[in-house]
Amino acid sequence: MNAVAVPVATMWSTPSADEVVTQVLLGDPVIVDAAGADGWSRVIAPNQPAPSLDPRGYPGWLRTADLSSAPDGAGGSIVDALSTDLRDAPSGAVALAGVPLGTALAPAGSPVGDWLPVRVPGRDGTLWAPAADVRPAPTAPPASATAALEVARRLVGVPYVWGGLSPAGIDCSGLVHLAWRRLGVLLPRDAHEQAEAVEPVPLGEERPGDLYFFARPGRRIHHVGFVVAPGRMLHACGEARRVVEEPPTPSRSETLTAAGRVRLRVDAAAQRA
């Protein structure tokens, strides 16, 4: 299995970089279907479910230089800061800058003071993460969906970027996917498939941490946001060009079609990243 070897890699619809489809984070596993011309590879990102596109995960094209072999061992910790820098030694020089929230890091031994040793793809030896910026990887779903809302709330003000999946830039379904991923729950990448993966909730009965879904008449769902309270949402807004918390605008309210709740029963363990 190959893995992403840069903090954030952009996946494109074609090797000519015509359209962004999503992003993948450092250490994310990828299945390489084909090595294309001019340094591009067609890949599948299994950590981003996309049942209507490929049962194995989200398909797209990555620069081959952004890939390497995956390190041994599953992720023992996960980045909890919006971003962190990995260093070549405790308190040493920055070796890899801007590793984003939600990145899984493979363990490489015992902490030294305030530093945690980790292994990442494409790097021989050990790098060091500030212990204050990481947490143990989740082993069970959170007790409440409000935990995901609180993760998402930390990204208020982050720029809206189509296909984005990091605190440097994110889109509506990326915000939902990343917030839940940080908590160990793997949701589909796109809004219309997120709607199919959650438990329907009648409008008017939604709770904080639930999801609002939006669609134009006769069209599939195109937008998603977190419920903050009935009639108030937190979302990555294309019109505002950033993540905002607000009541739906009149035009947005016209397209509000459904609400949903992420299942947190025992079977949610099968969804863990």
PDB file of C-alpha atoms in Angstrom:
ATOM      1  CA  MET A   1       0.000   0.000   0.000  1.00  0.00           C
ATOM      2  CA  ASN A   2       1.238   3.465  -0.874  1.00  0.00           C
ATOM      3  CA  ALA A   3       0.608   6.548   1.230  1.00  0.00           C
ATOM      4  CA  VAL A   4       0.641  10.328   0.947  1.00  0.00           C
ATOM      5  CA  ALA A   5       4.108  11.746   1.692  1.00  0.00           C
ATOM      6  CA  VAL A   6       3.298  15.475   1.860  1.00  0.00           C
ATOM      7  CA  PRO A   7       1.172  17.348   4.434  1.00  0.00           C
ATOM      8  CA  VAL A   8      -1.709  17.865   1.968  1.00  0.00           C
ATOM      9  CA  ALA A   9      -1.937  16.532  -1.587  1.00  0.00           C
ATOM     10  CA  THR A  10      -4.600  17.616  -4.064  1.00  0.00           C
ATOM     11  CA  MET A  11      -6.427  15.006  -6.120  1.00  0.00           C
ATOM     12  CA  TRP A  12      -7.562  16.020  -9.588  1.00  0.00           C
ATOM     13  CA  SER A  13     -10.126  14.720 -12.051  1.00  0.00           C
ATOM     14  CA  THR A  14      -7.497  14.201 -14.759  1.00  0.00           C
ATOM     15  CA  PRO A  15      -3.692  14.269 -15.032  1.00  0.00           C
ATOM     16  CA  SER A  16      -3.951  17.678 -16.677  1.00  0.00           C
ATOM     17  CA  ALA A  17      -5.195  19.077 -13.338  1.00  0.00           C
ATOM     18  CA  ASP A  18      -8.527  20.224 -14.771  1.00  0.00           C
ATOM     19  CA  GLU A  19     -10.677  20.026 -11.643  1.00  0.00           C
ATOM     20  CA  VAL A  20      -9.989  19.425  -7.959  1.00  0.00           C
ATOM     21  CA  VAL A  21     -11.970  16.461  -6.614  1.00  0.00           C
ATOM     22  CA  THR A  22     -10.613  16.229  -3.056  1.00  0.00           C
ATOM     23  CA  GLN A  23      -7.442  16.316  -0.978  1.00  0.00           C
ATOM     24  CA  VAL A  24      -5.612  13.647   0.989  1.00  0.00           C
ATOM     25  CA  LEU A  25      -3.489  14.105   4.087  1.00  0.00           C
ATOM     26  CA  LEU A  26      -0.033  12.951   5.115  1.00  0.00           C
ATOM     27  CA  GLY A  27      -0.017   9.200   5.725  1.00  0.00           C
ATOM     28  CA  ASP A  28      -3.396   8.561   4.106  1.00  0.00           C
ATOM     29  CA  PRO A  29      -3.328   5.198   2.313  1.00  0.00           C
ATOM     30  CA  VAL A  30      -3.846   5.200  -1.436  1.00  0.00           C
ATOM     31  CA  ILE A  31      -4.369   2.424  -3.944  1.00  0.00           C
ATOM     32  CA  VAL A  32      -2.443   3.113  -7.150  1.00  0.00           C
ATOM     33  CA  ASP A  33      -4.488   1.900 -10.105  1.00  0.00           C
ATOM     34  CA  ALA A  34      -2.198   3.203 -12.819  1.00  0.00           C
ATOM     35  CA  ALA A  35       0.927   5.283 -13.223  1.00  0.00           C
ATOM     36  CA  GLY A  36       0.171   7.856 -15.883  1.00  0.00           C
ATOM     37  CA  ALA A  37       2.389   9.976 -18.031  1.00  0.00           C
ATOM     38  CA  ASP A  38       4.272  13.049 -16.881  1.00  0.00           C
ATOM     39  CA  GLY A  39       4.521  12.054 -13.226  1.00  0.00           C
ATOM     40  CA  TRP A  40       0.836  11.417 -12.414  1.00  0.00           C
ATOM     41  CA  SER A  41      -0.824   8.365 -10.867  1.00  0.00           C
ATOM     42  CA  ARG A  42      -4.470   7.363 -10.863  1.00  0.00           C
ATOM     43  CA  VAL A  43      -5.335   6.472  -7.275  1.00  0.00           C
ATOM     44  CA  ILE A  44      -8.127   5.503  -4.929  1.00  0.00           C
ATOM     45  CA  ALA A  45      -8.340   7.077  -1.451  1.00  0.00           C
ATOM     46  CA  PRO A  46      -9.982   4.377   0.729  1.00  0.00           C
ATOM     47  CA  ASN A  47     -10.268   6.706   3.746  1.00  0.00           C
ATOM     48  CA  GLN A  48     -12.770   8.792   1.765  1.00  0.00           C
ATOM     49  CA  PRO A  49     -15.745   6.567   0.905  1.00  0.00           C
ATOM     50  CA  ALA A  50     -17.440   7.351  -2.391  1.00  0.00           C
ATOM     51  CA  PRO A  51     -19.804   4.439  -3.123  1.00  0.00           C
ATOM     52  CA  SER A  52     -21.271   5.961  -6.278  1.00  0.00           C
ATOM     53  CA  LEU A  53     -17.818   6.531  -7.784  1.00  0.00           C
ATOM     54  CA  ASP A  54     -15.807   3.496  -6.656  1.00  0.00           C
ATOM     55  CA  PRO A  55     -16.573   0.988  -3.879  1.00  0.00           C
ATOM     56  CA  ARG A  56     -12.928   1.121  -2.798  1.00  0.00           C
ATOM     57  CA  GLY A  57     -12.840   4.869  -2.102  1.00  0.00           C
ATOM     58  CA  TYR A  58     -12.509   8.243  -3.788  1.00  0.00           C
ATOM     59  CA  PRO A  59     -10.848   8.120  -7.242  1.00  0.00           C
ATOM     60  CA  GLY A  60      -8.633  10.763  -8.798  1.00  0.00           C
ATOM     61  CA  TRP A  61      -5.161  11.678  -9.945  1.00  0.00           C
ATOM     62  CA  LEU A  62      -2.200  12.589  -7.736  1.00  0.00           C
ATOM     63  CA  ARG A  63       1.317  13.657  -8.548  1.00  0.00           C
ATOM     64  CA  THR A  64       3.424  10.523  -8.184  1.00  0.00           C
ATOM     65  CA  ALA A  65       6.063  12.536  -6.310  1.00  0.00           C
ATOM     66  CA  ASP A  66       3.537  13.041  -3.492  1.00  0.00           C
ATOM     67  CA  LEU A  67       3.426   9.291  -2.787  1.00  0.00           C
ATOM     68  CA  SER A  68       5.703   6.871  -0.963  1.00  0.00           C
ATOM     69  CA  SER A  69       5.558   3.556   0.856  1.00  0.00           C
ATOM     70  CA  ALA A  70       3.423   3.515   3.991  1.00  0.00           C
ATOM     71  CA  PRO A  71       5.376   3.161   7.255  1.00  0.00           C
ATOM     72  CA  ASP A  72       4.892   0.059   9.375  1.00  0.00           C
ATOM     73  CA  GLY A  73       2.302   0.300  12.116  1.00  0.00           C
ATOM     74  CA  ALA A  74      -1.101   1.905  12.251  1.00  0.00           C
ATOM     75  CA  GLY A  75      -1.551   5.497  13.306  1.00  0.00           C
ATOM     76  CA  GLY A  76      -1.030   5.665  17.044  1.00  0.00           C
ATOM     77  CA  SER A  77      -1.859   9.348  17.343  1.00  0.00           C
ATOM     78  CA  ILE A  78      -3.732  12.023  15.437  1.00  0.00           C
ATOM     79  CA  VAL A  79      -3.044  15.718  14.962  1.00  0.00           C
ATOM     80  CA  ASP A  80      -5.461  17.748  17.065  1.00  0.00           C
ATOM     81  CA  ALA A  81      -4.028  21.228  16.443  1.00  0.00           C
ATOM     82  CA  LEU A  82      -5.190  23.019  13.305  1.00  0.00           C
ATOM     83  CA  SER A  83      -1.678  22.324  12.037  1.00  0.00           C
ATOM     84  CA  THR A  84       1.671  21.334  13.458  1.00  0.00           C
ATOM     85  CA  ASP A  85       5.296  21.094  12.346  1.00  0.00           C
ATOM     86  CA  LEU A  86       7.242  17.840  12.592  1.00  0.00           C
ATOM     87  CA  ARG A  87      10.904  18.241  13.542  1.00  0.00           C
ATOM     88  CA  ASP A  88      14.052  16.230  12.950  1.00  0.00           C
ATOM     89  CA  ALA A  89      14.762  16.019  16.707  1.00  0.00           C
ATOM     90  CA  PRO A  90      13.063  17.183  19.909  1.00  0.00           C
ATOM     91  CA  SER A  91      13.154  20.993  19.665  1.00  0.00           C
ATOM     92  CA  GLY A  92      15.123  20.559  16.424  1.00  0.00           C
ATOM     93  CA  ALA A  93      14.746  22.000  12.949  1.00  0.00           C
ATOM     94  CA  VAL A  94      11.413  21.782  11.120  1.00  0.00           C
ATOM     95  CA  ALA A  95      11.476  18.791   8.809  1.00  0.00           C
ATOM     96  CA  LEU A  96       7.840  18.872   7.642  1.00  0.00           C
ATOM     97  CA  ALA A  97       5.727  21.996   8.087  1.00  0.00           C
ATOM     98  CA  GLY A  98       1.968  22.434   8.178  1.00  0.00           C
ATOM     99  CA  VAL A  99       0.784  18.920   8.996  1.00  0.00           C
ATOM    100  CA  PRO A 100      -2.988  19.447   9.377  1.00  0.00           C
ATOM    101  CA  LEU A 101      -5.730  18.521  11.801  1.00  0.00           C
ATOM    102  CA  GLY A 102      -6.880  14.925  11.428  1.00  0.00           C
ATOM    103  CA  THR A 103      -3.554  13.530  10.213  1.00  0.00           C
ATOM    104  CA  ALA A 104      -2.802  10.067  11.599  1.00  0.00           C
ATOM    105  CA  LEU A 105       0.804   9.559  12.711  1.00  0.00           C
ATOM    106  CA  ALA A 106       2.477   6.154  13.099  1.00  0.00           C
ATOM    107  CA  PRO A 107       4.229   5.613  16.445  1.00  0.00           C
ATOM    108  CA  ALA A 108       8.014   5.333  16.634  1.00  0.00           C
ATOM    109  CA  GLY A 109       8.762   4.807  20.312  1.00  0.00           C
ATOM    110  CA  SER A 110       8.328   6.536  23.643  1.00  0.00           C
ATOM    111  CA  PRO A 111       7.931  10.301  24.168  1.00  0.00           C
ATOM    112  CA  VAL A 112      10.937  12.398  25.117  1.00  0.00           C
ATOM    113  CA  GLY A 113       9.843  15.288  27.291  1.00  0.00           C
ATOM    114  CA  ASP A 114       7.200  17.236  25.355  1.00  0.00           C
ATOM    115  CA  TRP A 115       7.928  15.471  22.055  1.00  0.00           C
ATOM    116  CA  LEU A 116       6.398  12.397  20.459  1.00  0.00           C
ATOM    117  CA  PRO A 117       8.411  10.268  17.972  1.00  0.00           C
ATOM    118  CA  VAL A 118       6.545   9.376  14.777  1.00  0.00           C
ATOM    119  CA  ARG A 119       7.137   7.860  11.367  1.00  0.00           C
ATOM    120  CA  VAL A 120       5.749   9.275   8.140  1.00  0.00           C
ATOM    121  CA  PRO A 121       5.859   8.141   4.504  1.00  0.00           C
ATOM    122  CA  GLY A 122       8.844   9.232   2.467  1.00  0.00           C
ATOM    123  CA  ARG A 123      11.078   9.915   5.478  1.00  0.00           C
ATOM    124  CA  ASP A 124      13.723   7.564   6.795  1.00  0.00           C
ATOM    125  CA  GLY A 125      14.023   7.508  10.552  1.00  0.00           C
ATOM    126  CA  THR A 126      12.033   9.337  13.173  1.00  0.00           C
ATOM    127  CA  LEU A 127      10.384  12.745  13.185  1.00  0.00           C
ATOM    128  CA  TRP A 128       9.106  14.491  16.306  1.00  0.00           C
ATOM    129  CA  ALA A 129       5.694  16.019  16.925  1.00  0.00           C
ATOM    130  CA  PRO A 130       4.899  18.453  19.760  1.00  0.00           C
ATOM    131  CA  ALA A 131       2.951  16.347  22.244  1.00  0.00           C
ATOM    132  CA  ALA A 132       0.597  19.262  22.893  1.00  0.00           C
ATOM    133  CA  ASP A 133      -0.539  19.158  19.230  1.00  0.00           C
ATOM    134  CA  VAL A 134      -1.507  15.483  19.041  1.00  0.00           C
ATOM    135  CA  ARG A 135      -3.847  13.094  20.821  1.00  0.00           C
ATOM    136  CA  PRO A 136      -4.113   9.292  20.918  1.00  0.00           C
ATOM    137  CA  ALA A 137      -5.967   7.992  17.887  1.00  0.00           C
ATOM    138  CA  PRO A 138      -9.649   7.408  18.756  1.00  0.00           C
ATOM    139  CA  THR A 139     -10.577   3.813  19.510  1.00  0.00           C
ATOM    140  CA  ALA A 140     -14.341   4.355  19.751  1.00  0.00           C
ATOM    141  CA  PRO A 141     -16.896   6.845  18.431  1.00  0.00           C
ATOM    142  CA  PRO A 142     -17.567   9.897  20.605  1.00  0.00           C
ATOM    143  CA  ALA A 143     -20.412   9.855  23.088  1.00  0.00           C
ATOM    144  CA  SER A 144     -22.202  12.713  21.339  1.00  0.00           C
ATOM    145  CA  ALA A 145     -22.343  14.377  17.930  1.00  0.00           C
ATOM    146  CA  THR A 146     -21.667  17.691  19.620  1.00  0.00           C
ATOM    147  CA  ALA A 147     -18.012  16.607  19.766  1.00  0.00           C
ATOM    148  CA  ALA A 148     -17.860  16.805  15.962  1.00  0.00           C
ATOM    149  CA  LEU A 149     -19.565  20.192  16.026  1.00  0.00           C
ATOM    150  CA  GLU A 150     -16.895  21.470  18.407  1.00  0.00           C
ATOM    151  CA  VAL A 151     -14.133  20.246  16.094  1.00  0.00           C
ATOM    152  CA  ALA A 152     -15.829  21.988  13.159  1.00  0.00           C
ATOM    153  CA  ARG A 153     -16.277  25.179  15.182  1.00  0.00           C
ATOM    154  CA  ARG A 154     -12.497  25.442  15.486  1.00  0.00           C
ATOM    155  CA  LEU A 155     -12.362  25.935  11.709  1.00  0.00           C
ATOM    156  CA  VAL A 156     -14.612  29.023  11.654  1.00  0.00           C
ATOM    157  CA  GLY A 157     -12.922  31.571   9.398  1.00  0.00           C
ATOM    158  CA  VAL A 158     -11.005  28.997   7.355  1.00  0.00           C
ATOM    159  CA  PRO A 159     -11.214  29.842   3.621  1.00  0.00           C
ATOM    160  CA  TYR A 160     -13.725  28.017   1.463  1.00  0.00           C
ATOM    161  CA  VAL A 161     -11.868  25.976  -1.176  1.00  0.00           C
ATOM    162  CA  TRP A 162     -13.655  23.582  -3.512  1.00  0.00           C
ATOM    163  CA  GLY A 163     -12.348  20.080  -2.780  1.00  0.00           C
ATOM    164  CA  GLY A 164     -10.375  21.304   0.239  1.00  0.00           C
ATOM    165  CA  LEU A 165      -9.899  19.071   3.266  1.00  0.00           C
ATOM    166  CA  SER A 166      -7.629  20.986   5.611  1.00  0.00           C
ATOM    167  CA  PRO A 167      -7.477  24.147   7.742  1.00  0.00           C
ATOM    168  CA  ALA A 168      -5.732  25.827   4.812  1.00  0.00           C
ATOM    169  CA  GLY A 169      -8.971  25.586   2.829  1.00  0.00           C
ATOM    170  CA  ILE A 170     -12.045  23.384   2.993  1.00  0.00           C
ATOM    171  CA  ASP A 171     -15.445  22.835   1.388  1.00  0.00           C
ATOM    172  CA  CYS A 172     -18.799  21.983   2.945  1.00  0.00           C
ATOM    173  CA  SER A 173     -18.610  18.189   2.850  1.00  0.00           C
ATOM    174  CA  GLY A 174     -14.897  18.316   3.626  1.00  0.00           C
ATOM    175  CA  LEU A 175     -15.680  20.140   6.873  1.00  0.00           C
ATOM    176  CA  VAL A 176     -18.126  17.411   7.891  1.00  0.00           C
ATOM    177  CA  HIS A 177     -15.786  14.608   6.808  1.00  0.00           C
ATOM    178  CA  LEU A 178     -12.745  16.089   8.565  1.00  0.00           C
ATOM    179  CA  ALA A 179     -14.526  16.882  11.841  1.00  0.00           C
ATOM    180  CA  TRP A 180     -15.831  13.339  12.129  1.00  0.00           C
ATOM    181  CA  ARG A 181     -12.555  11.848  10.924  1.00  0.00           C
ATOM    182  CA  ARG A 182     -10.754  13.601  13.778  1.00  0.00           C
ATOM    183  CA  LEU A 183     -13.042  11.643  16.127  1.00  0.00           C
ATOM    184  CA  GLY A 184     -12.438   8.298  14.439  1.00  0.00           C
ATOM    185  CA  VAL A 185     -15.649   8.088  12.396  1.00  0.00           C
ATOM    186  CA  LEU A 186     -15.289   7.722   8.643  1.00  0.00           C
ATOM    187  CA  LEU A 187     -18.092   9.375   6.652  1.00  0.00           C
ATOM    188  CA  PRO A 188     -18.318   9.570   2.858  1.00  0.00           C
ATOM    189  CA  ARG A 189     -16.550  12.498   1.244  1.00  0.00           C
ATOM    190  CA  ASP A 190     -19.413  14.058  -0.744  1.00  0.00           C
ATOM    191  CA  ALA A 191     -22.558  15.685   0.656  1.00  0.00           C
ATOM    192  CA  HIS A 192     -25.088  13.559  -1.234  1.00  0.00           C
ATOM    193  CA  GLU A 193     -23.448  10.369   0.009  1.00  0.00           C
ATOM    194  CA  GLN A 194     -23.133  11.715   3.531  1.00  0.00           C
ATOM    195  CA  ALA A 195     -26.915  12.163   3.437  1.00  0.00           C
ATOM    196  CA  GLU A 196     -27.327   8.496   2.552  1.00  0.00           C
ATOM    197  CA  ALA A 197     -24.961   7.379   5.330  1.00  0.00           C
ATOM    198  CA  VAL A 198     -26.737   9.085   8.238  1.00  0.00           C
ATOM    199  CA  GLU A 199     -30.005   8.457  10.036  1.00  0.00           C
ATOM    200  CA  PRO A 200     -32.808  10.734   8.778  1.00  0.00           C
ATOM    201  CA  VAL A 201     -34.149  13.236  11.299  1.00  0.00           C
ATOM    202  CA  PRO A 202     -37.443  15.097  10.707  1.00  0.00           C
ATOM    203  CA  LEU A 203     -36.891  18.808  10.232  1.00  0.00           C
ATOM    204  CA  GLY A 204     -37.790  20.475  13.481  1.00  0.00           C
ATOM    205  CA  GLU A 205     -36.374  17.597  15.546  1.00  0.00           C
ATOM    206  CA  GLU A 206     -32.699  18.201  14.782  1.00  0.00           C
ATOM    207  CA  ARG A 207     -30.159  18.571  17.581  1.00  0.00           C
ATOM    208  CA  PRO A 208     -26.719  20.218  17.821  1.00  0.00           C
ATOM    209  CA  GLY A 209     -24.217  18.126  15.889  1.00  0.00           C
ATOM    210  CA  ASP A 210     -26.786  16.838  13.387  1.00  0.00           C
ATOM    211  CA  LEU A 211     -26.440  17.733   9.723  1.00  0.00           C
ATOM    212  CA  TYR A 212     -28.548  19.904   7.430  1.00  0.00           C
ATOM    213  CA  PHE A 213     -28.705  18.921   3.749  1.00  0.00           C
ATOM    214  CA  PHE A 214     -29.598  21.184   0.833  1.00  0.00           C
ATOM    215  CA  ALA A 215     -30.760  20.451  -2.713  1.00  0.00           C
ATOM    216  CA  ARG A 216     -32.468  22.300  -5.528  1.00  0.00           C
ATOM    217  CA  PRO A 217     -35.770  20.895  -6.815  1.00  0.00           C
ATOM    218  CA  GLY A 218     -35.206  17.699  -8.744  1.00  0.00           C
ATOM    219  CA  ARG A 219     -31.461  17.717  -8.053  1.00  0.00           C
ATOM    220  CA  ARG A 220     -29.268  15.719  -5.730  1.00  0.00           C
ATOM    221  CA  ILE A 221     -27.957  17.169  -2.469  1.00  0.00           C
ATOM    222  CA  HIS A 222     -25.207  19.698  -3.101  1.00  0.00           C
ATOM    223  CA  HIS A 223     -24.540  21.274   0.312  1.00  0.00           C
ATOM    224  CA  VAL A 224     -24.227  20.217   3.951  1.00  0.00           C
ATOM    225  CA  GLY A 225     -23.678  21.966   7.274  1.00  0.00           C
ATOM    226  CA  PHE A 226     -23.657  21.207  10.986  1.00  0.00           C
ATOM    227  CA  VAL A 227     -26.736  22.007  13.043  1.00  0.00           C
ATOM    228  CA  VAL A 228     -25.766  24.422  15.836  1.00  0.00           C
ATOM    229  CA  ALA A 229     -29.368  24.804  16.973  1.00  0.00           C
ATOM    230  CA  PRO A 230     -32.654  24.480  15.083  1.00  0.00           C
ATOM    231  CA  GLY A 231     -32.467  27.117  12.360  1.00  0.00           C
ATOM    232  CA  ARG A 232     -28.766  27.842  12.865  1.00  0.00           C
ATOM    233  CA  MET A 233     -25.848  26.154  11.116  1.00  0.00           C
ATOM    234  CA  LEU A 234     -22.071  26.008  10.848  1.00  0.00           C
ATOM    235  CA  HIS A 235     -20.807  25.351   7.333  1.00  0.00           C
ATOM    236  CA  ALA A 236     -18.152  26.045   4.751  1.00  0.00           C
ATOM    237  CA  CYS A 237     -20.006  28.646   2.711  1.00  0.00           C
ATOM    238  CA  GLY A 238     -19.160  29.272  -0.926  1.00  0.00           C
ATOM    239  CA  GLU A 239     -20.908  32.642  -0.908  1.00  0.00           C
ATOM    240  CA  ALA A 240     -19.046  33.879   2.183  1.00  0.00           C
ATOM    241  CA  ARG A 241     -15.841  32.156   0.987  1.00  0.00           C
ATOM    242  CA  ARG A 242     -15.131  30.838   4.487  1.00  0.00           C
ATOM    243  CA  VAL A 243     -16.442  28.653   7.294  1.00  0.00           C
ATOM    244  CA  VAL A 244     -19.196  30.538   9.117  1.00  0.00           C
ATOM    245  CA  GLU A 245     -21.829  30.044  11.801  1.00  0.00           C
ATOM    246  CA  GLU A 246     -25.141  31.659  10.874  1.00  0.00           C
ATOM    247  CA  PRO A 247     -28.847  31.125  10.316  1.00  0.00           C
ATOM    248  CA  PRO A 248     -29.499  29.892   6.782  1.00  0.00           C
ATOM    249  CA  THR A 249     -30.027  32.787   4.381  1.00  0.00           C
ATOM    250  CA  PRO A 250     -33.470  32.994   2.730  1.00  0.00           C
ATOM    251  CA  SER A 251     -32.129  31.496  -0.496  1.00  0.00           C
ATOM    252  CA  ARG A 252     -30.403  28.722   1.436  1.00  0.00           C
ATOM    253  CA  SER A 253     -33.543  28.006   3.469  1.00  0.00           C
ATOM    254  CA  GLU A 254     -35.442  27.439   0.228  1.00  0.00           C
ATOM    255  CA  THR A 255     -33.173  24.490  -0.565  1.00  0.00           C
ATOM    256  CA  LEU A 256     -33.091  22.917   2.920  1.00  0.00           C
ATOM    257  CA  THR A 257     -34.413  19.432   2.237  1.00  0.00           C
ATOM    258  CA  ALA A 258     -33.382  17.163   5.109  1.00  0.00           C
ATOM    259  CA  ALA A 259     -31.568  16.677   8.380  1.00  0.00           C
ATOM    260  CA  GLY A 260     -29.560  13.669   9.466  1.00  0.00           C
ATOM    261  CA  ARG A 261     -27.796  12.207  12.483  1.00  0.00           C
ATOM    262  CA  VAL A 262     -24.527  10.266  12.462  1.00  0.00           C
ATOM    263  CA  ARG A 263     -25.088   6.861  14.037  1.00  0.00           C
ATOM    264  CA  LEU A 264     -23.027   6.417  17.197  1.00  0.00           C
ATOM    265  CA  ARG A 265     -24.101   2.889  18.096  1.00  0.00           C
ATOM    266  CA  VAL A 266     -21.677  -0.009  18.306  1.00  0.00           C
ATOM    267  CA  ASP A 267     -21.774  -0.515  14.549  1.00  0.00           C
ATOM    268  CA  ALA A 268     -20.128   2.906  14.111  1.00  0.00           C
ATOM    269  CA  ALA A 269     -16.851   1.244  15.122  1.00  0.00           C
ATOM    270  CA  ALA A 270     -16.777  -0.282  11.658  1.00  0.00           C
ATOM    271  CA  GLN A 271     -16.617   3.237  10.227  1.00  0.00           C
ATOM    272  CA  ARG A 272     -13.455   4.229  12.080  1.00  0.00           C
ATOM    273  CA  ALA A 273     -10.580   5.598   9.990  1.00  0.00           C
TER     274      ALA A 273
END
